[in-house]
Amino acid sequence: MKRLTFGLTLVRHFSSSSSGQAVDLPLSDKGLHQAKAAGHYLKDVKFSNVFVSDLLRAQQTAEAIMKLNSSCSGLQMASEPLLKERSFGSVEGRRMLDVREMAKAAGQSMLDFTPPNGETPEQVKERVKEFLEKMLQVIGAEHWEDRGEDEPSSFSPTKASPMEGRADDGVRGFPVHALTVTHGVYMCLAVHYFVEEIHCTLPPGYDKAHVFSLSPNTGLCRFILTIRKEDDGFKLSGMRCVFLHRGDHLQQLNEQKI
């Protein structure tokens, strides 16, 4: 049976003081600076596809990364509404601090708290599921003929690669690798979905608090996915995590001016 293995790197845009989808603000000067730092960090990582939330702050983050990456020079950014931030309903546009206080008053975490007319965590996970399915079909259609390989009997989609603290950990030499820029709460719920429902394997030593935490501004999560081709399209056959919530570029930003 053939299979295609590829990388998926999720990037959180620079944080916003406002919540949700309704206030589509551009990045601040600080946000653009951090997006540029992420671009410098990823500049030698090869990408074959770029998927981005249709909100401006995510698109500007993706543009900053693509501008510094030679493998992205001929790529088109695919704007994807399924990647947009969670809707906070009646408190859209309010300060995130205010929403946290409302959640605390209700005795809930930010992830569990659903304001009136807002999206529930399960509704966001449904969007994650829809995006994953859509991405698998796009990746399969574009790359299967050139990159699909016979699966050896010893192949294991959960076998880990050595970690060296490099920007291309896990995807070195991978010709197919999707850059995906999205939002903090969405990304956190995506990790929940991958781990709890798809049963994505995690690197050793990761505790639950870290796994299900919010990524830092322009934080990175990376996964390796394997798909197979069936009569009705491409199906996921394995998924593992390389790392979660990496922010090495932010430390570098503090050490030197980029």
PDB file of N, CA and C in Angstrom, residues 136-228:
ATOM      1  N   LEU A 136      -5.953  17.521   3.797  1.00  0.00           N
ATOM      2  CA  LEU A 136      -5.522  16.202   3.325  1.00  0.00           C
ATOM      3  C   LEU A 136      -5.843  16.011   1.849  1.00  0.00           C
ATOM      4  N   GLN A 137      -7.024  16.478   1.426  1.00  0.00           N
ATOM      5  CA  GLN A 137      -7.405  16.325   0.020  1.00  0.00           C
ATOM      6  C   GLN A 137      -6.532  17.207  -0.884  1.00  0.00           C
ATOM      7  N   VAL A 138      -6.226  18.429  -0.430  1.00  0.00           N
ATOM      8  CA  VAL A 138      -5.374  19.329  -1.217  1.00  0.00           C
ATOM      9  C   VAL A 138      -3.964  18.752  -1.328  1.00  0.00           C
ATOM     10  N   ILE A 139      -3.386  18.338  -0.191  1.00  0.00           N
ATOM     11  CA  ILE A 139      -2.032  17.776  -0.193  1.00  0.00           C
ATOM     12  C   ILE A 139      -1.977  16.522  -1.056  1.00  0.00           C
ATOM     13  N   GLY A 140      -2.957  15.650  -0.878  1.00  0.00           N
ATOM     14  CA  GLY A 140      -2.979  14.424  -1.672  1.00  0.00           C
ATOM     15  C   GLY A 140      -3.087  14.688  -3.161  1.00  0.00           C
ATOM     16  N   ALA A 141      -3.998  15.584  -3.546  1.00  0.00           N
ATOM     17  CA  ALA A 141      -4.207  15.886  -4.970  1.00  0.00           C
ATOM     18  C   ALA A 141      -2.960  16.499  -5.604  1.00  0.00           C
ATOM     19  N   GLU A 142      -2.260  17.342  -4.849  1.00  0.00           N
ATOM     20  CA  GLU A 142      -1.104  18.042  -5.406  1.00  0.00           C
ATOM     21  C   GLU A 142       0.177  17.210  -5.408  1.00  0.00           C
ATOM     22  N   HIS A 143       0.324  16.295  -4.435  1.00  0.00           N
ATOM     23  CA  HIS A 143       1.632  15.679  -4.233  1.00  0.00           C
ATOM     24  C   HIS A 143       1.658  14.157  -4.322  1.00  0.00           C
ATOM     25  N   TRP A 144       0.499  13.506  -4.381  1.00  0.00           N
ATOM     26  CA  TRP A 144       0.486  12.044  -4.339  1.00  0.00           C
ATOM     27  C   TRP A 144       1.246  11.420  -5.503  1.00  0.00           C
ATOM     28  N   GLU A 145       1.007  11.878  -6.717  1.00  0.00           N
ATOM     29  CA  GLU A 145       1.617  11.239  -7.889  1.00  0.00           C
ATOM     30  C   GLU A 145       3.134  11.317  -7.848  1.00  0.00           C
ATOM     31  N   ASP A 146       3.663  12.450  -7.373  1.00  0.00           N
ATOM     32  CA  ASP A 146       5.118  12.636  -7.345  1.00  0.00           C
ATOM     33  C   ASP A 146       5.752  12.087  -6.074  1.00  0.00           C
ATOM     34  N   ARG A 147       4.991  12.097  -4.967  1.00  0.00           N
ATOM     35  CA  ARG A 147       5.613  11.813  -3.674  1.00  0.00           C
ATOM     36  C   ARG A 147       5.085  10.571  -2.972  1.00  0.00           C
ATOM     37  N   GLY A 148       3.987   9.994  -3.454  1.00  0.00           N
ATOM     38  CA  GLY A 148       3.464   8.790  -2.820  1.00  0.00           C
ATOM     39  C   GLY A 148       4.465   7.648  -2.926  1.00  0.00           C
ATOM     40  N   GLU A 149       4.693   6.910  -1.832  1.00  0.00           N
ATOM     41  CA  GLU A 149       5.701   5.860  -1.782  1.00  0.00           C
ATOM     42  C   GLU A 149       5.081   4.562  -1.290  1.00  0.00           C
ATOM     43  N   ASP A 150       5.671   3.442  -1.728  1.00  0.00           N
ATOM     44  CA  ASP A 150       5.242   2.156  -1.198  1.00  0.00           C
ATOM     45  C   ASP A 150       5.612   2.085   0.272  1.00  0.00           C
ATOM     46  N   GLU A 151       4.700   1.599   1.069  1.00  0.00           N
ATOM     47  CA  GLU A 151       4.914   1.520   2.509  1.00  0.00           C
ATOM     48  C   GLU A 151       5.631   0.229   2.862  1.00  0.00           C
ATOM     49  N   PRO A 152       6.861   0.314   3.391  1.00  0.00           N
ATOM     50  CA  PRO A 152       7.573  -0.905   3.772  1.00  0.00           C
ATOM     51  C   PRO A 152       6.898  -1.570   4.959  1.00  0.00           C
ATOM     52  N   SER A 153       7.122  -2.867   5.107  1.00  0.00           N
ATOM     53  CA  SER A 153       6.456  -3.606   6.181  1.00  0.00           C
ATOM     54  C   SER A 153       6.849  -3.091   7.564  1.00  0.00           C
ATOM     55  N   SER A 154       8.028  -2.459   7.661  1.00  0.00           N
ATOM     56  CA  SER A 154       8.500  -1.979   8.953  1.00  0.00           C
ATOM     57  C   SER A 154       8.109  -0.529   9.221  1.00  0.00           C
ATOM     58  N   PHE A 155       7.371   0.079   8.280  1.00  0.00           N
ATOM     59  CA  PHE A 155       7.040   1.500   8.421  1.00  0.00           C
ATOM     60  C   PHE A 155       6.151   1.751   9.632  1.00  0.00           C
ATOM     61  N   SER A 156       6.498   2.787  10.392  1.00  0.00           N
ATOM     62  CA  SER A 156       5.684   3.192  11.539  1.00  0.00           C
ATOM     63  C   SER A 156       5.458   4.684  11.494  1.00  0.00           C
ATOM     64  N   PRO A 157       4.224   5.144  11.298  1.00  0.00           N
ATOM     65  CA  PRO A 157       3.963   6.579  11.212  1.00  0.00           C
ATOM     66  C   PRO A 157       4.190   7.309  12.522  1.00  0.00           C
ATOM     67  N   THR A 158       4.371   6.568  13.626  1.00  0.00           N
ATOM     68  CA  THR A 158       4.569   7.213  14.921  1.00  0.00           C
ATOM     69  C   THR A 158       6.038   7.224  15.343  1.00  0.00           C
ATOM     70  N   LYS A 159       6.934   6.733  14.494  1.00  0.00           N
ATOM     71  CA  LYS A 159       8.355   6.712  14.836  1.00  0.00           C
ATOM     72  C   LYS A 159       8.904   8.130  14.890  1.00  0.00           C
ATOM     73  N   ALA A 160       9.546   8.467  15.988  1.00  0.00           N
ATOM     74  CA  ALA A 160      10.024   9.834  16.185  1.00  0.00           C
ATOM     75  C   ALA A 160      11.376  10.063  15.522  1.00  0.00           C
ATOM     76  N   SER A 161      11.617  11.299  15.111  1.00  0.00           N
ATOM     77  CA  SER A 161      12.910  11.723  14.601  1.00  0.00           C
ATOM     78  C   SER A 161      13.687  12.371  15.733  1.00  0.00           C
ATOM     79  N   PRO A 162      15.020  12.333  15.652  1.00  0.00           N
ATOM     80  CA  PRO A 162      15.803  12.976  16.725  1.00  0.00           C
ATOM     81  C   PRO A 162      15.579  14.478  16.760  1.00  0.00           C
ATOM     82  N   MET A 163      15.528  15.035  17.980  1.00  0.00           N
ATOM     83  CA  MET A 163      15.328  16.464  18.165  1.00  0.00           C
ATOM     84  C   MET A 163      16.680  17.119  18.409  1.00  0.00           C
ATOM     85  N   GLU A 164      16.953  18.177  17.664  1.00  0.00           N
ATOM     86  CA  GLU A 164      18.225  18.868  17.795  1.00  0.00           C
ATOM     87  C   GLU A 164      18.044  20.345  18.110  1.00  0.00           C
ATOM     88  N   GLY A 165      16.807  20.770  18.359  1.00  0.00           N
ATOM     89  CA  GLY A 165      16.574  22.171  18.642  1.00  0.00           C
ATOM     90  C   GLY A 165      16.716  23.060  17.432  1.00  0.00           C
ATOM     91  N   ARG A 166      16.563  22.472  16.236  1.00  0.00           N
ATOM     92  CA  ARG A 166      16.684  23.234  14.996  1.00  0.00           C
ATOM     93  C   ARG A 166      15.308  23.540  14.416  1.00  0.00           C
ATOM     94  N   ALA A 167      15.255  24.580  13.587  1.00  0.00           N
ATOM     95  CA  ALA A 167      13.978  25.005  13.019  1.00  0.00           C
ATOM     96  C   ALA A 167      13.357  23.950  12.123  1.00  0.00           C
ATOM     97  N   ASP A 168      14.169  23.053  11.551  1.00  0.00           N
ATOM     98  CA  ASP A 168      13.639  22.021  10.657  1.00  0.00           C
ATOM     99  C   ASP A 168      13.537  20.656  11.326  1.00  0.00           C
ATOM    100  N   ASP A 169      13.527  20.625  12.661  1.00  0.00           N
ATOM    101  CA  ASP A 169      13.358  19.352  13.371  1.00  0.00           C
ATOM    102  C   ASP A 169      12.133  18.605  12.847  1.00  0.00           C
ATOM    103  N   GLY A 170      12.347  17.326  12.549  1.00  0.00           N
ATOM    104  CA  GLY A 170      11.245  16.468  12.134  1.00  0.00           C
ATOM    105  C   GLY A 170      10.906  16.507  10.668  1.00  0.00           C
ATOM    106  N   VAL A 171      11.296  17.584   9.958  1.00  0.00           N
ATOM    107  CA  VAL A 171      10.917  17.720   8.541  1.00  0.00           C
ATOM    108  C   VAL A 171      12.135  17.887   7.627  1.00  0.00           C
ATOM    109  N   ARG A 172      13.317  17.640   8.154  1.00  0.00           N
ATOM    110  CA  ARG A 172      14.517  17.771   7.329  1.00  0.00           C
ATOM    111  C   ARG A 172      14.436  16.803   6.151  1.00  0.00           C
ATOM    112  N   GLY A 173      14.530  17.340   4.956  1.00  0.00           N
ATOM    113  CA  GLY A 173      14.452  16.509   3.760  1.00  0.00           C
ATOM    114  C   GLY A 173      13.045  16.206   3.298  1.00  0.00           C
ATOM    115  N   PHE A 174      12.026  16.732   3.990  1.00  0.00           N
ATOM    116  CA  PHE A 174      10.643  16.488   3.581  1.00  0.00           C
ATOM    117  C   PHE A 174      10.284  17.405   2.410  1.00  0.00           C
ATOM    118  N   PRO A 175       9.887  16.854   1.277  1.00  0.00           N
ATOM    119  CA  PRO A 175       9.481  17.707   0.153  1.00  0.00           C
ATOM    120  C   PRO A 175       8.086  18.294   0.314  1.00  0.00           C
ATOM    121  N   VAL A 176       7.259  17.700   1.175  1.00  0.00           N
ATOM    122  CA  VAL A 176       5.888  18.182   1.389  1.00  0.00           C
ATOM    123  C   VAL A 176       5.759  18.630   2.839  1.00  0.00           C
ATOM    124  N   HIS A 177       5.424  19.916   3.000  1.00  0.00           N
ATOM    125  CA  HIS A 177       5.379  20.496   4.343  1.00  0.00           C
ATOM    126  C   HIS A 177       4.452  21.713   4.297  1.00  0.00           C
ATOM    127  N   ALA A 178       3.399  21.685   5.077  1.00  0.00           N
ATOM    128  CA  ALA A 178       2.389  22.739   5.052  1.00  0.00           C
ATOM    129  C   ALA A 178       2.602  23.727   6.200  1.00  0.00           C
ATOM    130  N   LEU A 179       2.781  25.001   5.865  1.00  0.00           N
ATOM    131  CA  LEU A 179       2.797  26.094   6.830  1.00  0.00           C
ATOM    132  C   LEU A 179       1.355  26.543   7.029  1.00  0.00           C
ATOM    133  N   THR A 180       0.915  26.606   8.281  1.00  0.00           N
ATOM    134  CA  THR A 180      -0.465  26.977   8.574  1.00  0.00           C
ATOM    135  C   THR A 180      -0.476  28.017   9.683  1.00  0.00           C
ATOM    136  N   VAL A 181      -0.993  29.215   9.383  1.00  0.00           N
ATOM    137  CA  VAL A 181      -1.004  30.311  10.347  1.00  0.00           C
ATOM    138  C   VAL A 181      -2.429  30.532  10.835  1.00  0.00           C
ATOM    139  N   THR A 182      -2.592  30.468  12.149  1.00  0.00           N
ATOM    140  CA  THR A 182      -3.924  30.566  12.731  1.00  0.00           C
ATOM    141  C   THR A 182      -3.865  31.376  14.025  1.00  0.00           C
ATOM    142  N   HIS A 183      -4.708  31.046  15.012  1.00  0.00           N
ATOM    143  CA  HIS A 183      -4.904  31.878  16.203  1.00  0.00           C
ATOM    144  C   HIS A 183      -4.741  31.061  17.482  1.00  0.00           C
ATOM    145  N   GLY A 184      -4.556  31.769  18.601  1.00  0.00           N
ATOM    146  CA  GLY A 184      -4.208  31.114  19.850  1.00  0.00           C
ATOM    147  C   GLY A 184      -5.217  30.112  20.364  1.00  0.00           C
ATOM    148  N   VAL A 185      -6.475  30.519  20.542  1.00  0.00           N
ATOM    149  CA  VAL A 185      -7.486  29.607  21.085  1.00  0.00           C
ATOM    150  C   VAL A 185      -7.781  28.491  20.080  1.00  0.00           C
ATOM    151  N   TYR A 186      -7.871  28.850  18.809  1.00  0.00           N
ATOM    152  CA  TYR A 186      -8.102  27.845  17.765  1.00  0.00           C
ATOM    153  C   TYR A 186      -6.991  26.795  17.790  1.00  0.00           C
ATOM    154  N   MET A 187      -5.745  27.254  17.880  1.00  0.00           N
ATOM    155  CA  MET A 187      -4.596  26.353  17.858  1.00  0.00           C
ATOM    156  C   MET A 187      -4.610  25.433  19.079  1.00  0.00           C
ATOM    157  N   CYS A 188      -4.960  25.987  20.236  1.00  0.00           N
ATOM    158  CA  CYS A 188      -5.037  25.188  21.456  1.00  0.00           C
ATOM    159  C   CYS A 188      -6.098  24.098  21.327  1.00  0.00           C
ATOM    160  N   LEU A 189      -7.250  24.430  20.786  1.00  0.00           N
ATOM    161  CA  LEU A 189      -8.312  23.446  20.604  1.00  0.00           C
ATOM    162  C   LEU A 189      -7.961  22.436  19.513  1.00  0.00           C
ATOM    163  N   ALA A 190      -7.169  22.865  18.525  1.00  0.00           N
ATOM    164  CA  ALA A 190      -6.689  21.930  17.504  1.00  0.00           C
ATOM    165  C   ALA A 190      -5.797  20.866  18.135  1.00  0.00           C
ATOM    166  N   VAL A 191      -4.909  21.286  19.042  1.00  0.00           N
ATOM    167  CA  VAL A 191      -4.048  20.322  19.731  1.00  0.00           C
ATOM    168  C   VAL A 191      -4.898  19.358  20.554  1.00  0.00           C
ATOM    169  N   HIS A 192      -5.913  19.885  21.248  1.00  0.00           N
ATOM    170  CA  HIS A 192      -6.844  19.011  21.981  1.00  0.00           C
ATOM    171  C   HIS A 192      -7.432  17.965  21.039  1.00  0.00           C
ATOM    172  N   TYR A 193      -7.904  18.399  19.873  1.00  0.00           N
ATOM    173  CA  TYR A 193      -8.528  17.482  18.914  1.00  0.00           C
ATOM    174  C   TYR A 193      -7.527  16.437  18.422  1.00  0.00           C
ATOM    175  N   PHE A 194      -6.325  16.879  18.061  1.00  0.00           N
ATOM    176  CA  PHE A 194      -5.311  15.950  17.547  1.00  0.00           C
ATOM    177  C   PHE A 194      -4.963  14.881  18.581  1.00  0.00           C
ATOM    178  N   VAL A 195      -4.783  15.307  19.833  1.00  0.00           N
ATOM    179  CA  VAL A 195      -4.323  14.388  20.879  1.00  0.00           C
ATOM    180  C   VAL A 195      -5.454  13.512  21.404  1.00  0.00           C
ATOM    181  N   GLU A 196      -6.612  14.106  21.672  1.00  0.00           N
ATOM    182  CA  GLU A 196      -7.686  13.379  22.337  1.00  0.00           C
ATOM    183  C   GLU A 196      -8.562  12.578  21.383  1.00  0.00           C
ATOM    184  N   GLU A 197      -8.700  13.037  20.140  1.00  0.00           N
ATOM    185  CA  GLU A 197      -9.623  12.359  19.229  1.00  0.00           C
ATOM    186  C   GLU A 197      -8.924  11.618  18.094  1.00  0.00           C
ATOM    187  N   ILE A 198      -7.816  12.156  17.605  1.00  0.00           N
ATOM    188  CA  ILE A 198      -7.058  11.453  16.560  1.00  0.00           C
ATOM    189  C   ILE A 198      -6.010  10.549  17.189  1.00  0.00           C
ATOM    190  N   HIS A 199      -5.697  10.795  18.468  1.00  0.00           N
ATOM    191  CA  HIS A 199      -4.699  10.032  19.205  1.00  0.00           C
ATOM    192  C   HIS A 199      -3.299  10.227  18.625  1.00  0.00           C
ATOM    193  N   CYS A 200      -3.006  11.476  18.302  1.00  0.00           N
ATOM    194  CA  CYS A 200      -1.674  11.869  17.876  1.00  0.00           C
ATOM    195  C   CYS A 200      -0.677  11.558  18.994  1.00  0.00           C
ATOM    196  N   THR A 201       0.437  10.924  18.652  1.00  0.00           N
ATOM    197  CA  THR A 201       1.437  10.614  19.663  1.00  0.00           C
ATOM    198  C   THR A 201       2.272  11.848  19.986  1.00  0.00           C
ATOM    199  N   LEU A 202       2.721  11.939  21.231  1.00  0.00           N
ATOM    200  CA  LEU A 202       3.462  13.097  21.718  1.00  0.00           C
ATOM    201  C   LEU A 202       4.913  12.734  21.997  1.00  0.00           C
ATOM    202  N   PRO A 203       5.793  13.730  21.948  1.00  0.00           N
ATOM    203  CA  PRO A 203       7.187  13.475  22.332  1.00  0.00           C
ATOM    204  C   PRO A 203       7.261  13.068  23.801  1.00  0.00           C
ATOM    205  N   PRO A 204       8.257  12.283  24.180  1.00  0.00           N
ATOM    206  CA  PRO A 204       8.377  11.876  25.584  1.00  0.00           C
ATOM    207  C   PRO A 204       8.623  13.082  26.488  1.00  0.00           C
ATOM    208  N   GLY A 205       8.043  13.014  27.688  1.00  0.00           N
ATOM    209  CA  GLY A 205       8.301  14.047  28.680  1.00  0.00           C
ATOM    210  C   GLY A 205       7.358  15.229  28.651  1.00  0.00           C
ATOM    211  N   TYR A 206       6.415  15.265  27.710  1.00  0.00           N
ATOM    212  CA  TYR A 206       5.464  16.377  27.643  1.00  0.00           C
ATOM    213  C   TYR A 206       4.353  16.153  28.657  1.00  0.00           C
ATOM    214  N   ASP A 207       4.159  17.113  29.585  1.00  0.00           N
ATOM    215  CA  ASP A 207       3.070  16.964  30.537  1.00  0.00           C
ATOM    216  C   ASP A 207       1.809  17.636  30.001  1.00  0.00           C
ATOM    217  N   LYS A 208       0.689  17.273  30.592  1.00  0.00           N
ATOM    218  CA  LYS A 208      -0.617  17.728  30.103  1.00  0.00           C
ATOM    219  C   LYS A 208      -0.740  19.245  30.139  1.00  0.00           C
ATOM    220  N   ALA A 209      -0.190  19.869  31.183  1.00  0.00           N
ATOM    221  CA  ALA A 209      -0.290  21.323  31.304  1.00  0.00           C
ATOM    222  C   ALA A 209       0.381  22.024  30.138  1.00  0.00           C
ATOM    223  N   HIS A 210       1.519  21.497  29.696  1.00  0.00           N
ATOM    224  CA  HIS A 210       2.221  22.102  28.560  1.00  0.00           C
ATOM    225  C   HIS A 210       1.495  21.818  27.254  1.00  0.00           C
ATOM    226  N   VAL A 211       1.073  20.575  27.086  1.00  0.00           N
ATOM    227  CA  VAL A 211       0.422  20.167  25.834  1.00  0.00           C
ATOM    228  C   VAL A 211      -0.793  21.028  25.538  1.00  0.00           C
ATOM    229  N   PHE A 212      -1.614  21.289  26.549  1.00  0.00           N
ATOM    230  CA  PHE A 212      -2.878  21.990  26.338  1.00  0.00           C
ATOM    231  C   PHE A 212      -2.823  23.469  26.732  1.00  0.00           C
ATOM    232  N   SER A 213      -1.624  24.028  26.775  1.00  0.00           N
ATOM    233  CA  SER A 213      -1.475  25.454  27.063  1.00  0.00           C
ATOM    234  C   SER A 213      -1.576  26.269  25.775  1.00  0.00           C
ATOM    235  N   LEU A 214      -1.746  27.586  25.918  1.00  0.00           N
ATOM    236  CA  LEU A 214      -1.718  28.465  24.757  1.00  0.00           C
ATOM    237  C   LEU A 214      -0.291  28.643  24.282  1.00  0.00           C
ATOM    238  N   SER A 215      -0.096  28.629  22.982  1.00  0.00           N
ATOM    239  CA  SER A 215       1.228  28.925  22.437  1.00  0.00           C
ATOM    240  C   SER A 215       1.572  30.387  22.682  1.00  0.00           C
ATOM    241  N   PRO A 216       2.869  30.708  22.800  1.00  0.00           N
ATOM    242  CA  PRO A 216       3.246  32.119  22.902  1.00  0.00           C
ATOM    243  C   PRO A 216       2.970  32.845  21.589  1.00  0.00           C
ATOM    244  N   ASN A 217       3.078  34.149  21.583  1.00  0.00           N
ATOM    245  CA  ASN A 217       2.907  34.922  20.341  1.00  0.00           C
ATOM    246  C   ASN A 217       3.844  34.368  19.272  1.00  0.00           C
ATOM    247  N   THR A 218       3.319  34.088  18.104  1.00  0.00           N
ATOM    248  CA  THR A 218       4.028  33.455  16.980  1.00  0.00           C
ATOM    249  C   THR A 218       4.682  32.137  17.389  1.00  0.00           C
ATOM    250  N   GLY A 219       4.093  31.438  18.374  1.00  0.00           N
ATOM    251  CA  GLY A 219       4.591  30.130  18.778  1.00  0.00           C
ATOM    252  C   GLY A 219       4.345  29.087  17.696  1.00  0.00           C
ATOM    253  N   LEU A 220       5.148  28.007  17.726  1.00  0.00           N
ATOM    254  CA  LEU A 220       5.135  26.989  16.676  1.00  0.00           C
ATOM    255  C   LEU A 220       4.781  25.617  17.246  1.00  0.00           C
ATOM    256  N   CYS A 221       3.945  24.882  16.533  1.00  0.00           N
ATOM    257  CA  CYS A 221       3.675  23.477  16.807  1.00  0.00           C
ATOM    258  C   CYS A 221       3.903  22.701  15.512  1.00  0.00           C
ATOM    259  N   ARG A 222       4.531  21.523  15.613  1.00  0.00           N
ATOM    260  CA  ARG A 222       4.795  20.755  14.387  1.00  0.00           C
ATOM    261  C   ARG A 222       4.347  19.308  14.537  1.00  0.00           C
ATOM    262  N   PHE A 223       3.770  18.797  13.438  1.00  0.00           N
ATOM    263  CA  PHE A 223       3.247  17.438  13.401  1.00  0.00           C
ATOM    264  C   PHE A 223       3.701  16.757  12.107  1.00  0.00           C
ATOM    265  N   ILE A 224       3.775  15.438  12.161  1.00  0.00           N
ATOM    266  CA  ILE A 224       4.032  14.623  10.975  1.00  0.00           C
ATOM    267  C   ILE A 224       2.796  13.770  10.716  1.00  0.00           C
ATOM    268  N   LEU A 225       2.256  13.882   9.503  1.00  0.00           N
ATOM    269  CA  LEU A 225       1.045  13.158   9.127  1.00  0.00           C
ATOM    270  C   LEU A 225       1.357  12.191   7.998  1.00  0.00           C
ATOM    271  N   THR A 226       0.676  11.063   8.012  1.00  0.00           N
ATOM    272  CA  THR A 226       0.778  10.089   6.930  1.00  0.00           C
ATOM    273  C   THR A 226      -0.618   9.811   6.394  1.00  0.00           C
ATOM    274  N   ILE A 227      -0.751   9.859   5.062  1.00  0.00           N
ATOM    275  CA  ILE A 227      -2.049   9.614   4.446  1.00  0.00           C
ATOM    276  C   ILE A 227      -1.964   8.447   3.458  1.00  0.00           C
ATOM    277  N   ARG A 228      -3.098   7.830   3.244  1.00  0.00           N
ATOM    278  CA  ARG A 228      -3.223   6.775   2.241  1.00  0.00           C
ATOM    279  C   ARG A 228      -4.351   7.159   1.288  1.00  0.00           C
TER     280      ARG A 228
END
